[in-house]
Coordinates of C-alpha atoms and ligand atoms in Angstrom, one line a residue:
M19 CA 74.5 100.7 112.0
K20 CA 74.6 98.8 108.7
H21 CA 77.8 98.9 106.6
T22 CA 77.1 99.6 102.9
I23 CA 79.5 97.6 100.7
T24 CA 80.1 98.2 97.0
L25 CA 79.7 94.8 95.3
I26 CA 81.3 94.2 92.0
P27 CA 80.2 90.8 90.8
G28 CA 82.8 90.6 88.0
D29 CA 83.0 88.4 84.9
G30 CA 83.3 84.7 84.2
I31 CA 82.9 82.8 87.5
G32 CA 82.7 86.2 89.3
P33 CA 78.9 86.4 89.5
E34 CA 78.7 82.7 90.7
V35 CA 81.3 83.0 93.5
S36 CA 80.1 86.5 94.5
S37 CA 76.5 85.4 94.9
A38 CA 77.6 82.5 97.0
V39 CA 79.7 84.8 99.2
V40 CA 76.9 87.3 99.6
R41 CA 74.5 84.5 100.7
I42 CA 77.0 83.3 103.3
I43 CA 77.7 86.8 104.6
E44 CA 74.0 87.6 104.9
A45 CA 73.4 84.4 106.8
S46 CA 76.2 85.2 109.2
G47 CA 74.2 88.0 110.8
A48 CA 76.7 90.7 109.6
E49 CA 75.2 94.2 109.5
V50 CA 75.8 94.8 105.8
Q51 CA 73.9 96.0 102.7
W52 CA 75.2 96.0 99.2
E53 CA 75.4 98.5 96.3
T54 CA 76.0 96.5 93.1
H55 CA 78.1 98.1 90.4
Y56 CA 79.5 96.7 87.1
A57 CA 83.1 97.0 85.7
G58 CA 85.0 95.7 82.7
A59 CA 83.2 94.4 79.6
Q60 CA 79.8 94.5 81.2
A61 CA 80.2 98.2 82.1
L62 CA 81.7 99.0 78.7
E63 CA 78.5 97.6 77.1
K64 CA 76.1 99.4 79.5
F65 CA 77.9 102.7 80.1
G66 CA 80.6 103.0 77.5
N67 CA 83.3 102.9 80.2
T68 CA 85.1 99.9 81.9
L69 CA 85.4 101.8 85.2
P70 CA 82.3 104.0 85.5
E71 CA 82.5 107.1 87.7
D72 CA 79.5 105.9 89.7
L73 CA 81.4 102.8 90.8
L74 CA 84.4 104.9 91.9
E75 CA 82.1 107.3 93.8
S76 CA 80.4 104.3 95.4
I77 CA 83.7 102.9 96.8
K78 CA 84.9 106.4 97.9
R79 CA 81.6 106.8 99.8
N80 CA 81.4 103.4 101.3
K81 CA 85.2 103.0 101.8
V82 CA 84.9 99.2 101.2
A83 CA 84.2 96.9 98.2
L84 CA 84.0 93.2 97.5
K85 CA 85.1 92.4 94.0
G86 CA 84.8 89.3 91.8
P87 CA 87.4 88.7 89.2
I88 CA 87.3 90.8 86.0
T89 CA 88.5 89.6 82.6
T90 CA 91.3 91.6 80.9
P91 CA 91.7 90.9 77.2
V92 CA 95.3 89.8 76.3
G93 CA 97.3 91.9 73.9
K94 CA 94.4 94.1 72.7
G95 CA 91.2 95.8 74.0
F96 CA 90.9 97.8 77.2
T97 CA 93.5 98.1 79.9
S98 CA 93.1 96.1 83.1
V99 CA 90.2 97.2 85.2
N100 CA 91.9 95.8 88.3
V101 CA 95.0 98.0 87.7
G102 CA 92.7 101.0 86.9
L103 CA 90.8 100.6 90.1
R104 CA 93.9 100.4 92.2
K105 CA 95.3 103.5 90.5
A106 CA 92.1 105.5 90.6
L107 CA 91.7 104.9 94.4
D108 CA 95.4 104.8 95.2
L109 CA 95.0 101.3 96.7
Y110 CA 98.7 101.1 97.3
A111 CA 98.9 97.9 99.5
N112 CA 98.0 94.5 98.2
L113 CA 97.7 92.0 101.0
R114 CA 97.6 88.3 100.4
P115 CA 97.6 86.0 103.5
V116 CA 98.5 82.5 102.5
R117 CA 97.4 79.7 104.7
A118 CA 96.5 76.1 104.0
L119 CA 93.0 74.8 104.8
P120 CA 92.2 71.6 106.6
N121 CA 91.9 68.5 104.4
V122 CA 92.9 70.3 101.2
P123 CA 95.7 68.7 99.4
A124 CA 98.6 71.1 99.9
R125 CA 102.4 70.9 99.5
Y126 CA 102.8 72.8 102.8
P127 CA 99.8 72.2 105.1
E128 CA 101.5 74.2 107.9
L129 CA 102.4 77.2 105.9
D130 CA 101.2 80.6 107.2
L131 CA 102.7 83.6 105.4
V132 CA 101.6 87.0 104.1
V133 CA 102.6 88.6 100.8
V134 CA 102.6 92.4 100.8
R135 CA 102.8 93.8 97.3
E136 CA 103.3 97.4 96.2
N137 CA 100.2 98.0 94.1
T138 CA 100.6 101.3 92.1
E139 CA 103.8 101.4 90.1
D140 CA 106.7 99.3 88.7
L141 CA 106.5 97.7 85.2
Y142 CA 103.0 96.8 86.1
A143 CA 101.8 100.4 85.6
G144 CA 101.6 99.4 81.9
I145 CA 103.5 102.4 80.6
E146 CA 104.5 101.1 77.2
H147 CA 105.0 102.4 73.7
V148 CA 106.3 101.4 70.3
V149 CA 109.7 103.0 69.7
V150 CA 109.9 102.0 66.1
P151 CA 108.0 99.1 64.5
G152 CA 109.4 95.9 66.0
V153 CA 110.7 97.6 69.2
V154 CA 108.6 98.4 72.2
E155 CA 109.6 100.0 75.4
S156 CA 108.0 99.3 78.8
I157 CA 108.9 101.7 81.6
K158 CA 109.6 100.6 85.2
I159 CA 108.8 103.4 87.7
I160 CA 109.9 103.1 91.3
T161 CA 109.6 106.0 93.7
E162 CA 110.9 106.7 97.1
K163 CA 107.4 107.7 98.2
A164 CA 105.6 104.6 97.2
S165 CA 108.4 102.3 98.3
T166 CA 108.6 103.9 101.7
R167 CA 104.8 103.8 102.1
I168 CA 104.5 100.1 101.3
A169 CA 107.5 99.2 103.5
R170 CA 105.9 101.0 106.4
Y171 CA 102.6 99.2 105.7
A172 CA 104.3 95.9 105.9
F173 CA 106.1 96.6 109.2
E174 CA 102.9 98.2 110.7
Y175 CA 101.0 95.1 109.7
A176 CA 103.7 92.9 111.2
R177 CA 103.5 94.8 114.5
R178 CA 99.7 94.7 114.6
E179 CA 99.4 91.0 113.8
G180 CA 102.3 89.9 115.9
R181 CA 104.5 88.7 113.0
R182 CA 108.2 88.2 113.5
K183 CA 109.9 89.0 110.2
V184 CA 109.6 91.0 106.9
T185 CA 111.6 89.7 103.9
C186 CA 112.1 92.1 101.0
A187 CA 112.5 90.2 97.7
H188 CA 114.1 92.2 94.8
K189 CA 116.5 92.2 91.9
A190 CA 118.7 95.0 93.1
N191 CA 121.8 93.1 91.9
I192 CA 120.7 93.8 88.3
M193 CA 118.2 96.7 88.5
K194 CA 120.5 98.7 90.7
L195 CA 118.7 101.9 90.6
S196 CA 115.0 100.9 90.7
D197 CA 115.1 97.8 92.8
G198 CA 118.0 99.4 94.7
L199 CA 115.8 102.3 95.7
F200 CA 113.0 99.9 96.8
L201 CA 115.5 98.0 98.9
E202 CA 117.0 101.1 100.4
C203 CA 113.6 102.4 101.4
F204 CA 112.8 99.0 103.0
R205 CA 116.1 99.1 105.0
N206 CA 115.4 102.7 106.1
V207 CA 111.9 101.9 107.3
S208 CA 113.0 98.7 109.1
K209 CA 115.1 100.8 111.5
D210 CA 111.8 102.1 113.1
Y211 CA 110.8 98.5 113.9
P212 CA 113.7 97.0 115.8
E213 CA 111.6 94.2 117.3
I214 CA 110.8 92.9 113.8
E215 CA 113.5 91.0 111.9
A216 CA 114.2 92.5 108.5
D217 CA 116.0 90.6 105.7
D218 CA 116.2 90.6 102.0
K219 CA 116.6 88.0 99.2
I220 CA 117.1 88.2 95.5
V221 CA 113.7 87.4 94.0
D222 CA 114.8 84.3 92.0
N223 CA 116.5 82.8 95.0
A224 CA 113.4 83.7 97.1
C225 CA 111.2 81.7 94.6
M226 CA 113.4 78.7 94.9
Q227 CA 113.5 79.0 98.7
L228 CA 109.7 79.3 98.7
V229 CA 109.4 76.0 97.0
M230 CA 112.0 74.2 99.1
R231 CA 111.7 75.8 102.6
P232 CA 108.8 78.2 102.7
E233 CA 108.6 78.1 106.5
Q234 CA 111.5 80.5 106.7
F235 CA 109.2 83.3 105.4
D236 CA 106.7 85.3 107.5
I237 CA 105.8 88.5 105.6
M238 CA 107.2 89.0 102.1
L239 CA 107.5 92.5 100.7
L240 CA 107.7 92.9 96.9
E241 CA 107.3 95.4 94.1
N242 CA 104.2 95.1 92.0
L243 CA 105.2 92.6 89.3
Y244 CA 107.3 90.3 91.5
G245 CA 104.5 90.4 94.0
D246 CA 101.9 89.4 91.4
I247 CA 103.9 86.4 90.4
V248 CA 105.1 85.3 93.9
S249 CA 101.6 85.5 95.4
D250 CA 100.3 83.0 92.8
L251 CA 103.3 80.8 93.5
C252 CA 102.4 81.0 97.2
A253 CA 98.8 80.1 96.5
G254 CA 100.2 77.0 94.8
L255 CA 102.0 76.0 97.9
V256 CA 98.8 75.8 99.9
G257 CA 96.5 74.2 97.4
G258 CA 95.8 76.6 94.5
L259 CA 94.2 79.8 93.3
G260 CA 90.6 78.9 94.3
L261 CA 91.5 79.3 98.0
V262 CA 93.6 82.4 98.7
P263 CA 92.1 85.8 99.6
G264 CA 93.4 89.3 98.8
A265 CA 92.9 92.9 99.8
N266 CA 93.8 96.2 98.1
I267 CA 94.1 98.9 100.7
G268 CA 94.6 102.6 100.6
E269 CA 93.6 105.8 102.4
Q270 CA 90.4 106.2 100.3
G271 CA 89.1 102.7 100.8
A272 CA 89.7 99.0 100.6
V273 CA 88.8 96.5 97.9
F274 CA 88.7 92.9 98.9
E275 CA 89.1 90.3 96.1
A276 CA 90.2 86.8 95.3
V277 CA 93.7 86.2 93.9
H278 CA 92.3 84.1 91.0
G279 CA 90.9 85.4 87.7
S280 CA 87.6 85.0 85.9
A281 CA 88.4 81.3 85.0
P282 CA 86.6 81.4 81.6
D283 CA 87.3 77.7 81.2
I284 CA 84.7 76.8 83.9
A285 CA 82.5 79.9 83.9
G286 CA 78.7 79.4 83.8
Q287 CA 79.0 75.8 85.0
G288 CA 78.3 76.5 88.7
I289 CA 81.4 74.6 89.8
A290 CA 83.8 77.3 90.8
N291 CA 85.2 77.3 94.3
P292 CA 84.0 80.4 96.2
T293 CA 86.6 80.0 99.0
A294 CA 89.0 82.6 97.9
L295 CA 86.3 85.3 97.7
L296 CA 84.8 84.0 100.9
Q297 CA 88.1 84.4 102.7
S298 CA 88.4 87.9 101.2
G299 CA 84.9 88.5 102.6
I300 CA 86.1 87.4 106.0
L301 CA 89.1 89.8 105.8
M302 CA 86.6 92.5 104.8
L303 CA 84.3 91.8 107.8
R304 CA 87.2 92.0 110.2
H305 CA 88.3 95.3 108.5
L306 CA 84.8 96.6 109.2
G307 CA 84.9 95.5 112.8
E308 CA 82.3 92.7 112.2
R309 CA 84.5 90.2 114.1
G310 CA 81.6 88.0 115.3
P311 CA 80.2 87.2 111.9
A312 CA 83.7 86.9 110.5
D313 CA 84.7 84.3 113.1
R314 CA 81.4 82.5 112.6
I315 CA 81.9 82.2 108.9
E316 CA 85.6 81.2 109.3
Q317 CA 84.8 78.5 111.9
S318 CA 82.0 77.1 109.8
M319 CA 84.1 77.1 106.6
L320 CA 87.0 75.3 108.5
K321 CA 84.5 72.7 109.8
V322 CA 83.2 72.1 106.3
F323 CA 86.7 71.6 105.1
T324 CA 87.7 69.4 108.1
E325 CA 84.7 67.1 107.6
G326 CA 85.6 67.0 103.9
R327 CA 82.2 65.8 102.6
V328 CA 81.3 68.9 100.6
R329 CA 84.1 70.2 98.4
T330 CA 84.3 71.6 95.0
R331 CA 86.0 69.9 92.0
D332 CA 89.2 71.9 91.9
I333 CA 90.1 70.2 95.3
G334 CA 88.9 66.8 94.4
G335 CA 85.2 67.0 95.3
T336 CA 81.9 67.0 93.4
A337 CA 80.0 69.8 95.0
S338 CA 78.7 72.8 93.1
T339 CA 79.4 76.4 94.2
Y340 CA 75.9 76.6 95.5
E341 CA 76.1 73.3 97.5
F342 CA 79.3 74.4 99.1
A343 CA 77.8 77.7 100.2
D344 CA 74.8 75.9 101.5
A345 CA 77.0 73.6 103.6
I346 CA 78.7 76.6 105.3
I347 CA 75.3 78.2 105.9
A348 CA 73.9 75.0 107.4
Q349 CA 77.0 74.7 109.6
M350 CA 76.6 78.3 110.9
A351 CA 72.9 77.6 111.7
Q352 CA 74.0 74.4 113.5
Q353 CA 76.5 76.4 115.6
G354 CA 73.8 78.8 116.5
G355 CA 73.9 82.5 116.4
A356 CA 73.6 82.7 112.7
A357 CA 70.7 84.4 111.0
A358 CA 70.2 81.6 108.5
Ligands
LIG12 P1 92.4 82.3 86.3 O1 92.8 82.5 87.7 O2 91.1 82.8 85.9 O3 92.4 80.7 86.0 C1 93.5 79.8 86.2 C2 93.1 78.4 86.4 O4 92.6 78.3 87.8 C3 91.9 77.9 85.5 O5 92.1 76.6 85.2 C4 90.7 78.1 86.4 O6 89.6 77.2 86.1 C5 91.2 77.8 87.8 N1 90.5 78.6 88.8 C6 90.6 79.9 89.1 N2 89.8 80.3 90.0 C7 89.1 79.2 90.4 C8 88.1 78.9 91.3 N3 87.5 79.9 92.1 N4 87.6 77.7 91.4 C9 88.1 76.7 90.7 N5 89.0 76.9 89.8 C10 89.6 78.1 89.6 O7 93.6 82.8 85.4 P2 93.6 83.1 83.9 O8 93.0 82.0 83.1 O9 95.1 83.4 83.6 O10 92.9 84.5 83.7 C11 91.5 84.6 83.2 C12 91.1 86.0 83.2 O11 91.0 86.5 84.5 C13 92.1 86.9 82.4 O12 91.3 87.8 81.6 C14 92.8 87.7 83.5 O13 93.2 89.0 83.1 C15 91.7 87.8 84.6 N6 92.3 88.0 85.9 C16 91.6 88.8 86.8 C17 92.1 88.9 88.1 C18 91.3 89.8 89.0 O14 90.2 90.3 88.6 N7 91.7 90.1 90.2 C19 93.3 88.2 88.6 C20 93.9 87.3 87.6 C21 93.4 87.2 86.3

């Protein structure tokens, strides 16, 4: 049976990287078909809404989406589509595996950690208002329900994937109530997983430790805003934003996306690195049970990186997005079993 996937090409480099990834997935022999939907500025222009109901219905029906990055105007204009999507579908767990790729300049080539970020609340919920002119208030919401749910997700993931430790990073020394509650929920949930080590660090120290001795971390559990920042920091440890995948997971569905944004500085030039979205696509195929095609793509991608002849500019090469995708497709065909 074919899986139907909601495809959101996105803005900026989104259409370039998503068409490369669609071509690779189709060449892998995966049993998939696509339902394309627009969000953000494109949807606003076409349908008068940045997050059209049709798009949400499509994800609820298909239970899975692959999403390119979407531009969010800074300081004015519409609110973040990414945040809206996560809220509308209650995609409460943001998963970001961080692993270096062969032959890609990285500070920590051996690093292999996973960032689990709470995705629905915290300061990131964007609840802000002007108290009086010149004074604004931004509200940080942390609930026992969401904190317990995400902690459980992290420990379940650790158990399923054979990981050894979950580290909660927080600022409970200063935000005693909000971060204190997040930490308390983490500690409570950890008691149900005695085989998995549970520890915690204050987030500023955790950042320094990440830069100096990242191998001490295995799974990191963070609130929404810290998780957003720390996951980009982790991407930097293994070679940059063009490489790292991400998934937003909830009961109603899962949206797989790259960690990077729409990169307006290089949009339209055909030079973006599609690896991050491709790795998200690999996570998506595994989530769908399409393990054969996922492994085939991953092995071919790793081979292309190992050979090092075809690489995009952000990692020191000259290849275009299209040429890089072609190299992976050719590699799959060479390995046999691909439908290229
Ligand atoms: P960005 O991630 O778009 O770009 C940061 C830097 O990384 C730029 O120099 C860019 O050229 C480079 N870069 C990013 N992805 C790349 C790739 N695949 N290949 C090669 N180079 C790559 O971050 P920025 O500039 O802060 O944000 C631009 C827009 O993207 C904003 O509107 C922001 O709101 C949005 N955004 C969307 C996200 C999403 O849809 N999930 C996530 C982050 C930002």
